[in-house]
Amino acid sequence: VVWAWQSMTALACALLLVLWKTRLRGEAVSFVGAMLVGTAGRKLLQRGIARPRPQPEMVWVAKQKSSKSFPSGHAVAAMLGGGWLLVLNHHRYKDRVRRRMAQAALLLVLMGLAGPSRVYLGEHWTTDVVGGYVYGGTCLSLSFALSHWFSGRMKQSHAGL
């Protein structure tokens, strides 16, 4: 599973527009916020830890990159983007269990393959991918908590009108 960042950005923008047009604006803001904060935090971690990527002298490398290795950006994006899609899928198709389960299974497979594909291509060490999944999962959990808190605050403010 090899996705260019341009493709992921285009998909995130499309999802943002769909969420906004279907009046799921809190989810849209939470999704974009999670992706922005997750990416910024990942970049800070990469600069702070400064772990080098695998080198061709050590392992097979499909395409050598100059950026730092830990954590894997693909693993972070898979957790954040895929996690939000799983939640939205659950809410959208509550009464269509088979469809919801099939879509969730596909998403989970894609999320699960994003990390190992980075190791296979020689772009990351296994620990980079695990770190990306953990960091992405942490950002995902925090964004869900903030989204839930924010939607509760919005309901309270509208109830007082």
Backbone as a ProteinNet text record, in pm:
[ID]
protein_1_A
[PRIMARY]
VVWAWQSMTALACALLLVLWKTRLRGEAVSFVGAMLVGTAGRKLLQRGIARPRPQPEMVWVAKQKSSKSFPSGHAVAAMLGGGWLLVLNHHRYKDRVRRRMAQAALLLVLMGLAGPSRVYLGEHWTTDVVGGYVYGGTCLSLSFALSHWFSGRMKQSHAGL
[TERTIARY]
85.4	0	90.1	105	189.9	101.7	88.7	8.2	98	89.7	163.5	89.6	162.6	99.1	-2.8	17.6	-78.2	-213.3	-210.7	-335.1	-407.9	-331.8	-393.1	-450.8	-381.8	-432.1	-560.6	-564	-684.6	-802	-776	-882.3	-930.8	-838.3	-876.4	-960.5	-923.5	-1002.6	-1141	-1148.4	-1278.4	-1365.7	-1307.8	-1383.1	-1429.5	-1343.8	-1380.7	-1502.5	-1501	-1614.1	-1742.6	-1731.9	-1849.9	-1905.6	-1820	-1865.7	-1930.7	-1870.9	-1924.6	-2061.2	-2073	-2199	-2311	-2275.4	-2376.9	-2400.9	-2356.7	-2378	-2313.6	-2209.3	-2129.9	-2007.2	-2035.4	-1929.3	-1835.8	-1888.8	-1801.6	-1703.5	-1753.4	-1666.5	-1564.4	-1607.2	-1516	-1402	-1435.4	-1333.2	-1242.4	-1300.8	-1221.3	-1127.2	-1176.6	-1094.6	-975.6	-1002.6	-895.1	-797.9	-851.5	-765	-675.3	-732.4	-653.7	-543.7	-574.9	-474.5	-363.5	-401.4	-300.8	-211.9	-273.3	-195.8	-111.1	-169.1	-94.2	27.1	10.5	121.7	228	184.8	280.9	358.5	288.7	355.4	451.8	413.9	501.8	628.6	613.6	731.5	824.7	765.7	846.7	919.1	847.6	910.6	1024.8	1001.7	1106.9	1230.5	1210.1	1324.9	1393.5	1315.1	1372.9	1446.6	1390	1452.3	1562.3	1540.4	1639.9	1695.3	1609.3	1652.3	1668.4	1783.9	1804.2	1719.8	1689.6	1615.2	1708.7	1649.5	1733.7	1818.4	1938.9	2031.3	2046.5	2073.7	2088.7	2197.7	2295.1	2400.6	2347.1	2234.7	2179.3	2064.4	1972.4	1852.2	1821.6	1733.9	1688.8	1603	1632.7	1559.8	1509.9	1377.4	1318.2	1355.2	1343.7	1374.8	1430	1552.1	1615.2	1557.2	1527.7	1472.3	1566.4	1559.6	1649.8	1586.1	1452.7	1386	1411.8	1379.1	1401.8	1295	1323.8	1246.7	1137.4	1161.9	1067.5	984.9	852.4	766.9	726.1	673.6	629.3	506.4	518.1	405.2	289.2	317.3	210	130.6	200.3	131	46.7	100.2	23.6	-101.8	-85.2	-198.9	-300.9	-253.5	-346.3	-431.6	-369.5	-445.2	-543.2	-497.6	-584.1	-694.9	-656.3	-755.8	-847.1	-786.3	-865.9	-954.2	-901.7	-981	-1103.3	-1084.9	-1200	-1299.9	-1250.7	-1342.1	-1419.9	-1355.9	-1426.3	-1540.3	-1513.8	-1617.7	-1731.3	-1696.2	-1800.1	-1880.9	-1814.6	-1881.6	-1980.9	-1941.2	-2027.6	-2153.8	-2137.6	-2252.6	-2341.3	-2280.4	-2355.5	-2441.9	-2392.2	-2462.3	-2502.8	-2561.2	-2599.8	-2693.8	-2787.9	-2888	-2844.7	-2733.9	-2684	-2559.2	-2581.7	-2471.1	-2372.2	-2420.3	-2327.8	-2241.7	-2303.4	-2229	-2125.5	-2166.7	-2076.7	-1959	-1986.1	-1880.5	-1784.6	-1837.5	-1752.9	-1662.1	-1718	-1637.3	-1533.8	-1573.2	-1479.2	-1365.3	-1397.2	-1293.4	-1194.8	-1245.7	-1159.1	-1068.5	-1126	-1047	-938.5	-974.8	-877.4	-763.3	-794.9	-689.7	-596.4	-654.3	-571.5	-487.1	-547.2	-472.2	-360	-387.8	-287.9	-174.8	-202.4	-99.1	-12	-59.8	16.4	154.6	160.5	287.5	383.7	340.2	431.8	483.2	403.5	450.6	571.5	577.3	691.2	817.9	802.2	916.8	961.2	865.9	897.3	974.6	935.1	1000.8	1132.9	1168.4	1294.9	1293.9	1175.4	1167	1168.3	1133	1127.2	1171.2	1212.7	1234.2	1098.6	1086.5	960.6	920.3	1016.3	984.6	933	972.4	918.7	768.6	732.3	591.6	509.7	562.2	491.3	475.2	579.8	571.7	469.4	461.1	362.2	220.8	198.7	65.7	28.3	123.7	95.9	69.5	155	135.3	4.4	-22.8	-147.9	-270	-260.7	-371.8	-394.9	-286.2	-298.1	-365.2	-321.2	-383.6	-529.9	-559.4	-697.2	-784.5	-736.2	-811.3	-836.3	-733.5	-749.4	-847.4	-841	-933.1	-1076.4	-1097.7	-1233	-1284.5	-1198	-1238.2	-1272.1	-1189.1	-1216.5	-1342.6	-1362.5	-1482.9	-1607.5	-1601.7	-1715	-1741.9	-1636.8	-1650.5	-1707.3	-1654.1	-1697.7	-1844.3	-1884.9	-2025.5	-2118.6	-2075.5	-2155.1	-2168	-2059.2	-2061.9	-2153.4	-2150.8	-2236.5	-2383.4	-2416.9	-2556.3	-2602.5	-2513.7	-2550.8	-2573.2	-2489.8	-2505	-2630.4	-2665.6	-2786.7	-2913.1	-2901.7	-3017.1	-3057.2	-2960.6	-2988.6	-3051.6	-3057.9	-3115	-3263.5
-116.5	0	122.8	184.9	302.2	418.9	515.9	635.3	756.1	838	963.6	1059.9	1151.8	1246.5	1332.2	1354.7	1433.8	1363	1231.6	1153.8	1157.2	1143.1	1145.7	1284.2	1388.2	1524	1545.8	1497.4	1510.5	1434.1	1314.2	1237.3	1306.8	1362.2	1434	1556.4	1628.8	1746.4	1705.4	1596.4	1547.6	1507.7	1439	1399.8	1522.6	1620.8	1745.7	1809.1	1816.9	1876.3	1796.6	1665.2	1580	1599.8	1600	1619.3	1756.6	1857.1	1992.5	2003.7	1947.4	1956.3	1874.8	1767.6	1685.8	1733.1	1853.4	1919.8	1847.7	1772.6	1711.7	1799.7	1924.4	2025.7	2005.1	1960.4	1931	1820.2	1717.9	1607.8	1656.4	1746	1799.8	1876.1	1962.4	2041	1948.8	1851.2	1757.6	1676.1	1629.8	1550.6	1632.1	1752.4	1836.4	1873.4	1907.9	1940.7	1824.5	1705	1586.5	1562.2	1577.4	1555.4	1660.6	1786.9	1893.1	1878.6	1856.2	1840.9	1713.6	1606.2	1481.2	1496.1	1565.5	1585.4	1676.7	1785.6	1877.6	1808.4	1732.3	1659.1	1555.3	1486.9	1387.2	1452.9	1567.3	1638.6	1680.3	1728	1765.4	1644.4	1532.2	1409.2	1366.8	1372.4	1331.6	1419	1548.5	1638.5	1617.4	1597.1	1579.3	1448.9	1341.5	1209.5	1190.4	1244.2	1244.1	1105.5	1008.1	871.6	855.7	806.2	789.5	674.6	687.4	581.5	464.6	349.1	235.5	272.7	223.1	251.9	128.3	149	35.2	-63	-17.5	-108.7	-208.8	-175.3	-260.5	-347.9	-287.2	-356.7	-309.9	-382.7	-339.3	-214.5	-110.5	15.9	47.5	60.4	89.2	229.3	327.9	466.3	533.5	578.1	639.2	778.6	807.9	937.6	1005.6	1137.6	1212.8	1252.1	1244.5	1283	1179.6	1216.5	1127.6	1018.6	916.5	792.9	775.9	821.8	791.1	913.4	897.9	784.3	784.9	675.2	662	748.5	838.9	925.4	848	742.4	661.2	591	541.7	475.3	575	694.3	798.7	834	858.7	895.8	783	659.2	545.5	539	559.1	555.5	671.1	791.4	908.5	908.4	898.8	901.2	780.5	663.3	540.6	533.1	577.5	575.9	665.1	784.8	874.6	815.5	754.7	691	577.3	501.1	393.2	447	554.4	613	669.9	740.7	798	688.7	582.7	467.8	406.9	395.7	338.4	423.1	554.2	642.5	651.3	644.3	659.7	537.8	420.2	297.2	215.9	280.8	211.4	94.4	112	7.7	-91.4	-70.8	-161.1	-232.3	-334.1	-399.9	-463.3	-534.7	-601.6	-500.8	-395.1	-294	-228.2	-196.5	-132.9	-225.2	-351.7	-446.9	-467.7	-474.8	-493.1	-371.5	-252.7	-132	-121.1	-156.1	-152.1	-251.8	-370	-470.2	-420.8	-360.1	-306.6	-196.4	-107	0.3	-54.9	-153.1	-211.4	-279.8	-346.6	-410.3	-303.5	-197.5	-91.3	-23.2	1.7	61.5	-31.1	-159	-256.2	-275.1	-258.4	-276.5	-153	-37.5	85.9	77.4	29.9	22	-81.4	-207.4	-309.5	-277.8	-206.4	-170.8	-77.7	5.4	96.3	18.1	-86.4	-170.3	-250.2	-305.1	-383.3	-299.2	-174.2	-86.8	-29.6	-62.1	-16.6	130.5	187.2	327.9	347.7	244	254.7	124.4	137.1	21.7	-16.3	-137.9	-184.1	-95.4	-54.4	30.5	168.2	215.8	342.3	329.1	215.2	189.1	171.2	93.1	73.7	208.2	287.9	420.8	508.8	497.2	573.1	531.6	401.2	352.8	399.7	392.2	433.9	583.9	662.3	807.5	843.4	781.9	808	768.4	655.2	611.7	705.5	759.1	855.7	983.9	1033.2	1153.4	1127.5	1009.4	972.2	971.9	911.1	906.8	1046.7	1129.5	1267.4	1345.2	1324.8	1397.8	1351.8	1223.1	1174.5	1235.9	1239.6	1296.9	1444.2	1518.5	1660.6	1681.4	1598.7	1608.8	1582.7	1481.1	1448.2	1561.1	1614.9	1725.9	1848.7	1879	1995.8	1983.2	1865.5	1848.3	1860.3	1815.2	1831.7	1977.7	2053.2	2196.9	2270.9	2231.2	2296.7	2269.9	2147.4	2113.6	2194.4	2210.8	2288	2434.9	2489.9	2631.8	2654.7	2559.2	2572.9	2548.7	2470.5	2442.6	2567.6	2653.9	2775.5	2885.5	2869.2	2974.3	2980.2
0	0	0	-112.6	-124	-165.2	-73	-101.4	-94.9	-196.8	-192.8	-100.7	-39.9	51	-22.1	-152.4	-228.7	-236.6	-253.5	-259.2	-125.7	-17.2	115.6	146.4	103.8	124.8	45.4	-77.6	-159.8	-97.2	-47	19.2	145.9	223.5	345.8	312.1	207.3	166.2	117.6	42.8	-3.6	115.1	211.7	330.6	407.7	419	486.7	419.4	288	215.1	233.9	228.5	248.4	388.5	487	625.2	641.8	582.9	596.8	529.5	409.3	334.9	399.6	469.3	536.3	679.2	708.3	837.8	956.1	927.3	1034.4	1056.1	1090.9	1096.3	1214.9	1326.5	1440	1406.5	1337.9	1295.8	1193.7	1103.2	1002	1067.4	1161.2	1230.6	1312.3	1379.9	1460.8	1373.8	1259.1	1167.4	1117.3	1068.5	1016.3	1128.4	1244.2	1357.4	1395.7	1398.3	1432.5	1330.8	1203.8	1100	1107.1	1129.5	1137.4	1260.2	1375.7	1498.7	1492.4	1440	1427.2	1337.4	1226.1	1133.1	1193.7	1255.1	1316.7	1428.9	1511.5	1618.9	1566.7	1459.5	1397.8	1346.6	1282	1230.7	1345.3	1455.4	1571.6	1629.6	1638.6	1687.8	1596.3	1465.8	1372.3	1386.3	1401.7	1417.7	1552.2	1657.5	1790.5	1806.4	1755.1	1769.1	1665	1546.3	1437	1405	1403.7	1372.6	1221.3	1177.6	1033.1	976.8	850.2	780.2	748.6	717.2	675.3	552.8	549	439.9	350.9	222.8	130.3	170.5	249.2	294.2	395.9	461.5	566.9	517.7	444	395.6	254.7	186.9	54.8	70.4	-7.4	-2.1	-142	-156.4	-287	-334.4	-245.3	-279.6	-154.3	-163	-46.8	-23.8	103.6	142.3	239.1	242.5	328.8	462.1	472.5	597.2	705.8	827.3	941.2	947.6	1025.7	1018.8	1123.7	1247.1	1355.7	1391.4	1397.2	1364.4	1216.6	1170.3	1031.3	1006	910.3	874.6	816.5	740.7	683.9	794	894.9	1006	1085.1	1107.6	1177.3	1097.2	968.2	882.4	873.5	868.9	862.5	988.5	1103.6	1229.4	1239.1	1209.1	1220.9	1115.1	990.9	883	886	897.8	902.4	1025.3	1138.4	1261.8	1251.5	1197.7	1179.5	1080.9	973	877	941.4	1029.3	1099.6	1185.4	1257.5	1342.8	1258.7	1153.1	1067.1	998.1	957.6	896.8	995	1119.5	1222.7	1241.6	1245.1	1264.8	1141.1	1023.6	897.6	867.8	897	859.5	982.2	1080.7	1203.6	1176.8	1085.7	1060.4	953	887.6	783.1	833.7	912.5	982.6	885.5	784.9	692.2	616.6	570.1	496.3	587.8	707.5	803.4	834.7	854.7	887	769.7	648.4	530.3	510.8	524.7	509.7	621.1	742.3	854.2	831.9	783.3	757.5	651.9	546.2	441.6	497.3	574.4	634.9	727.3	808.3	900.8	826.9	716.1	636.2	578.8	521.8	465.3	572.7	687.9	799	843.3	849.7	892.8	794.1	664.7	563	541.7	582.8	560.8	626.7	747.9	819.1	763.8	752.7	698.8	558.2	478.5	344.4	352.3	455.6	474.1	508.8	588.7	624.4	501.7	428.3	308.1	206.3	189.9	92.7	143.8	268.3	324.5	365	382.7	420.7	572.3	646.9	792.5	857.1	982.6	1068.1	1128.3	1175.3	1235.5	1353.1	1433.5	1548.5	1506.1	1389.5	1337.6	1311.3	1255.2	1222.5	1350	1443.5	1570.8	1640.9	1643.2	1702.5	1631.8	1499.5	1423.5	1457	1469.7	1507.9	1649.7	1741.4	1879.8	1885	1821.2	1820.2	1749.6	1634.3	1562.5	1644.7	1713	1799	1915.7	1969.6	2078.8	2029.6	1915.7	1857	1824.1	1774.1	1741	1865.9	1972.2	2097.8	2152.7	2150.4	2198.3	2111.4	1980.1	1892.1	1912.7	1938.8	1969.3	2098.2	2199.7	2328.3	2313	2240.2	2218.3	2134.9	2035.4	1952	2034.9	2119.6	2206.2	2304.5	2363.9	2458.7	2388.2	2267.7	2193.3	2151.9	2106.3	2065.2	2185	2301.8	2423.3	2462.2	2448.4	2478.7	2381	2254.1	2154.8	2184.1	2224.9	2257.8	2377.9	2476.4	2596.3	2559.1	2473	2438.4	2355	2269	2188	2271.4	2375.2	2460.8	2538.9	2566.4	2642.4	2560.1	2427.2	2341.6	2344.3
[MASK]
+++++++++++++++++++++++++++++++++++++++++++++++++++++++++++++++++++++++++++++++++++++++++++++++++++++++++++++++++++++++++++++++++++++++++++++++++++++++++++++++++

